[in-house]
mmCIF file of C-alpha atoms in Angstrom:
data_model
loop_
_atom_site.group_PDB
_atom_site.id
_atom_site.type_symbol
_atom_site.label_atom_id
_atom_site.label_comp_id
_atom_site.label_asym_id
_atom_site.label_seq_id
_atom_site.Cartn_x
_atom_site.Cartn_y
_atom_site.Cartn_z
ATOM 1 C CA ILE A 1 90.639 92.365 143.102
ATOM 2 C CA ALA A 2 93.669 90.547 144.414
ATOM 3 C CA GLY A 3 95.967 88.223 142.524
ATOM 4 C CA VAL A 4 95.628 89.743 139.043
ATOM 5 C CA ASN A 5 98.930 90.094 137.228
ATOM 6 C CA ILE A 6 99.165 91.870 133.904
ATOM 7 C CA PRO A 7 102.569 91.525 132.278
ATOM 8 C CA LEU A 8 103.745 94.520 130.273
ATOM 9 C CA LEU A 9 106.263 94.132 127.498
ATOM 10 C CA PRO A 10 108.447 97.027 126.409
ATOM 11 C CA VAL A 11 107.777 97.848 122.775
ATOM 12 C CA VAL A 12 109.536 100.456 120.697
ATOM 13 C CA GLY A 13 106.995 102.500 118.800
ATOM 14 C CA ALA A 14 107.584 103.363 115.163
ATOM 15 C CA ARG A 15 106.954 106.552 113.245
ATOM 16 C CA VAL A 16 104.578 106.296 110.278
ATOM 17 C CA SER A 17 104.798 109.276 107.935
ATOM 18 C CA GLY A 18 103.671 110.290 104.498
ATOM 19 C CA VAL A 19 101.494 112.628 102.484
ATOM 20 C CA VAL A 20 97.764 112.970 101.791
ATOM 21 C CA LEU A 21 96.734 113.983 98.272
ATOM 22 C CA ASP A 22 93.313 115.250 97.195
ATOM 23 C CA VAL A 23 91.430 113.908 94.149
ATOM 24 C CA ASP A 24 93.414 116.267 91.892
ATOM 25 C CA GLY A 25 96.740 114.910 93.186
ATOM 26 C CA LYS A 26 97.529 118.054 95.189
ATOM 27 C CA PRO A 27 98.543 117.942 98.869
ATOM 28 C CA LEU A 28 95.577 118.138 101.235
ATOM 29 C CA ALA A 29 96.275 121.200 103.380
ATOM 30 C CA MET A 30 93.994 120.535 106.361
ATOM 31 C CA GLY A 31 92.636 117.497 108.113
ATOM 32 C CA SER A 32 93.731 114.451 110.034
ATOM 33 C CA VAL A 33 94.912 110.885 109.593
ATOM 34 C CA ASN A 34 93.538 108.170 111.855
ATOM 35 C CA ALA A 35 95.148 104.759 112.287
ATOM 36 C CA MET A 36 92.935 101.828 113.166
ATOM 37 C CA SER A 37 94.219 98.369 113.960
ATOM 38 C CA ARG A 38 93.058 95.986 111.214
ATOM 39 C CA GLY A 39 90.566 93.571 112.657
ATOM 40 C CA ALA A 40 89.327 96.088 115.234
ATOM 41 C CA THR A 41 85.794 97.402 114.900
ATOM 42 C CA PHE A 42 86.283 100.569 116.926
ATOM 43 C CA GLY A 43 88.930 102.719 118.559
ATOM 44 C CA ASN A 44 91.906 104.631 117.254
ATOM 45 C CA ALA A 45 95.467 103.335 117.361
ATOM 46 C CA GLY A 46 96.872 106.711 116.335
ATOM 47 C CA TYR A 47 95.990 110.218 115.205
ATOM 48 C CA ALA A 48 97.922 112.932 113.370
ATOM 49 C CA GLN A 49 97.135 116.364 111.989
ATOM 50 C CA ILE A 50 97.791 116.937 108.301
ATOM 51 C CA ARG A 51 100.268 119.791 107.898
ATOM 52 C CA PRO A 52 99.727 122.566 105.293
ATOM 53 C CA ASP A 53 102.056 120.758 102.855
ATOM 54 C CA GLY A 54 99.899 117.584 103.088
ATOM 55 C CA THR A 55 102.352 115.613 105.225
ATOM 56 C CA PHE A 56 101.539 113.749 108.433
ATOM 57 C CA THR A 57 103.412 111.788 111.095
ATOM 58 C CA LEU A 58 101.960 109.187 113.441
ATOM 59 C CA ASN A 59 104.280 108.625 116.409
ATOM 60 C CA ALA A 60 104.816 105.681 118.760
ATOM 61 C CA MET A 61 102.930 103.113 116.672
ATOM 62 C CA PRO A 62 103.434 99.612 118.094
ATOM 63 C CA PRO A 63 104.046 96.698 115.716
ATOM 64 C CA GLY A 64 100.906 95.588 113.887
ATOM 65 C CA ASP A 65 98.704 95.965 110.822
ATOM 66 C CA TYR A 66 96.832 99.244 110.437
ATOM 67 C CA THR A 67 94.364 100.948 108.131
ATOM 68 C CA LEU A 68 95.036 104.673 107.737
ATOM 69 C CA ARG A 69 92.152 106.987 106.861
ATOM 70 C CA ALA A 70 92.451 110.638 105.935
ATOM 71 C CA ASN A 71 89.712 113.149 106.709
ATOM 72 C CA GLY A 72 89.792 116.751 105.694
ATOM 73 C CA SER A 73 88.183 119.726 104.093
ATOM 74 C CA GLY A 74 87.318 119.130 100.477
ATOM 75 C CA MET A 75 86.844 115.395 101.015
ATOM 76 C CA THR A 76 83.051 115.303 101.358
ATOM 77 C CA ASP A 77 82.702 113.188 98.195
ATOM 78 C CA ALA A 78 86.046 111.415 98.433
ATOM 79 C CA TYR A 79 88.065 109.144 100.716
ATOM 80 C CA ALA A 80 91.679 108.135 101.201
ATOM 81 C CA ILE A 81 92.613 104.796 102.790
ATOM 82 C CA ALA A 82 95.910 102.913 102.951
ATOM 83 C CA ASP A 83 96.985 99.749 104.752
ATOM 84 C CA VAL A 84 100.372 99.740 106.477
ATOM 85 C CA THR A 85 102.305 97.186 108.508
ATOM 86 C CA VAL A 86 104.578 98.291 111.323
ATOM 87 C CA SER A 87 107.163 95.642 112.121
ATOM 88 C CA GLY A 88 109.792 97.293 114.276
ATOM 89 C CA GLY A 89 111.116 100.139 112.130
ATOM 90 C CA ASP A 90 109.768 103.465 110.920
ATOM 91 C CA VAL A 91 107.458 103.469 107.889
ATOM 92 C CA SER A 92 107.893 106.447 105.584
ATOM 93 C CA ASP A 93 106.638 107.663 102.211
ATOM 94 C CA VAL A 94 103.074 106.442 102.830
ATOM 95 C CA GLN A 95 100.769 108.029 100.275
ATOM 96 C CA LEU A 96 97.062 108.393 100.897
ATOM 97 C CA SER A 97 95.473 109.439 97.589
ATOM 98 C CA ALA A 98 91.858 110.532 97.708
ATOM 99 C CA VAL A 99 89.423 108.991 95.241
ATOM 100 C CA GLN A 100 85.779 109.798 94.559
ATOM 101 C CA PHE A 101 83.110 107.688 96.212
ATOM 102 C CA SER A 102 81.356 105.204 93.956
ATOM 103 C CA THR A 103 77.605 105.576 93.493
ATOM 104 C CA ILE A 104 75.166 102.692 93.715
ATOM 105 C CA HIS A 105 71.727 103.279 92.181
ATOM 106 C CA GLY A 106 68.956 100.808 92.856
ATOM 107 C CA ARG A 107 65.283 100.111 93.407
ATOM 108 C CA ILE A 108 63.531 98.164 96.142
ATOM 109 C CA VAL A 109 61.146 95.548 94.705
ATOM 110 C CA PHE A 110 58.425 93.890 96.739
ATOM 111 C CA ASP A 111 56.974 90.409 96.265
ATOM 112 C CA ALA A 112 53.494 91.598 95.262
ATOM 113 C CA PRO A 113 53.581 95.142 93.829
ATOM 114 C CA ARG A 114 49.870 95.821 94.422
ATOM 115 C CA GLN A 115 49.976 95.120 98.146
ATOM 116 C CA LYS A 116 49.890 97.832 100.804
ATOM 117 C CA LEU A 117 53.521 98.815 101.350
ATOM 118 C CA PRO A 118 55.161 100.445 104.366
ATOM 119 C CA PRO A 119 56.250 104.095 104.126
ATOM 120 C CA SER A 120 59.587 104.263 102.325
ATOM 121 C CA SER A 121 60.992 106.368 105.173
ATOM 122 C CA LEU A 122 60.928 103.268 107.421
ATOM 123 C CA LEU A 123 63.296 101.310 105.186
ATOM 124 C CA ARG A 124 67.097 101.712 105.363
ATOM 125 C CA VAL A 125 69.510 100.535 102.687
ATOM 126 C CA ASN A 126 73.135 99.928 103.712
ATOM 127 C CA VAL A 127 76.328 98.931 101.962
ATOM 128 C CA ILE A 128 78.796 96.600 103.649
ATOM 129 C CA HIS A 129 82.301 95.922 102.351
ATOM 130 C CA PRO A 130 83.217 92.497 103.727
ATOM 131 C CA SER A 131 86.788 92.665 102.463
ATOM 132 C CA GLN A 132 87.676 95.844 104.327
ATOM 133 C CA SER A 133 88.931 95.739 107.867
ATOM 134 C CA PRO A 134 87.571 97.481 109.792
ATOM 135 C CA PRO A 135 84.352 97.197 107.783
ATOM 136 C CA LEU A 136 82.767 100.313 106.367
ATOM 137 C CA VAL A 137 79.009 100.527 106.574
ATOM 138 C CA ASN A 138 77.527 103.323 104.442
ATOM 139 C CA PRO A 139 80.168 105.990 105.086
ATOM 140 C CA MET A 140 77.985 108.828 103.784
ATOM 141 C CA PRO A 141 75.561 110.106 106.431
ATOM 142 C CA GLY A 142 71.907 110.202 105.420
ATOM 143 C CA GLY A 143 72.336 107.890 102.435
ATOM 144 C CA GLY A 144 70.179 104.844 102.575
ATOM 145 C CA THR A 145 66.551 105.905 102.771
ATOM 146 C CA PRO A 146 64.680 105.124 99.556
ATOM 147 C CA LYS A 147 62.606 107.774 97.807
ATOM 148 C CA ASP A 148 58.821 107.440 97.526
ATOM 149 C CA ASP A 149 59.231 105.505 94.235
ATOM 150 C CA TRP A 150 61.509 103.039 96.114
ATOM 151 C CA THR A 151 64.663 104.088 94.251
ATOM 152 C CA PHE A 152 67.811 104.863 96.203
ATOM 153 C CA GLU A 153 71.312 106.186 95.687
ATOM 154 C CA LEU A 154 74.253 105.394 97.957
ATOM 155 C CA LYS A 155 77.755 106.816 97.870
ATOM 156 C CA THR A 156 80.350 104.357 99.092
ATOM 157 C CA THR A 157 83.898 103.164 98.690
ATOM 158 C CA ALA A 158 84.841 101.058 95.661
ATOM 159 C CA GLY A 159 85.188 97.312 95.852
ATOM 160 C CA ARG A 160 83.137 94.227 96.582
ATOM 161 C CA SER A 161 79.895 95.269 98.257
ATOM 162 C CA ILE A 162 76.848 93.757 99.875
ATOM 163 C CA VAL A 163 73.679 95.855 99.711
ATOM 164 C CA ARG A 164 71.173 95.184 102.483
ATOM 165 C CA ALA A 165 67.809 96.606 103.374
ATOM 166 C CA GLY A 166 66.163 96.655 106.774
ATOM 167 C CA LEU A 167 62.919 97.971 108.175
ATOM 168 C CA ALA A 168 62.712 100.206 111.231
ATOM 169 C CA ALA A 169 59.214 98.926 112.093
ATOM 170 C CA PRO A 170 57.399 95.606 112.481
ATOM 171 C CA PRO A 171 56.692 93.911 109.133
ATOM 172 C CA GLY A 172 53.258 94.186 107.621
ATOM 173 C CA GLU A 173 51.543 92.048 105.040
ATOM 174 C CA TRP A 174 54.321 92.394 102.528
ATOM 175 C CA ARG A 175 57.653 90.827 101.722
ATOM 176 C CA LEU A 176 60.814 92.352 100.301
ATOM 177 C CA ASP A 177 61.625 90.483 97.085
ATOM 178 C CA ARG A 178 64.931 91.983 95.916
ATOM 179 C CA ILE A 179 67.091 95.070 95.865
#
């Protein structure tokens, strides 16, 4: 393709550094920290290994707003997220403190309880956090299928949440009333 010009601007990248703490407040000894540009729905803006003393350093981060997420051993029921803004200089002393996931318990209710219902395995329940950027949709794998009695339990991050249900099959002669 001829005639396409893409201007490149020199940008000095900043160093973002800090520590990741587990739910007991102790340094997380293994894992990684991922930086995602706020407003983006996919892709990494940076990645760093967590050192044995819990510290991490993200290098060459261009100016912008980022959400940092820590992943590591011992964090299966916890998460650590922090928002940072890079505006030309290094950002230090960032602390990502792990907290336990919140649990949402609920029951699916249909419009007419005596009607023939679909198998519960065809229904998925998801949690969306509209205030988080990038949005988190049901961060725990496997959570979201109701039991045979139509109850469900979801583990998710704290904060304002929207719970939604969807069917993985064509609708029958029934209607979902409420969650």
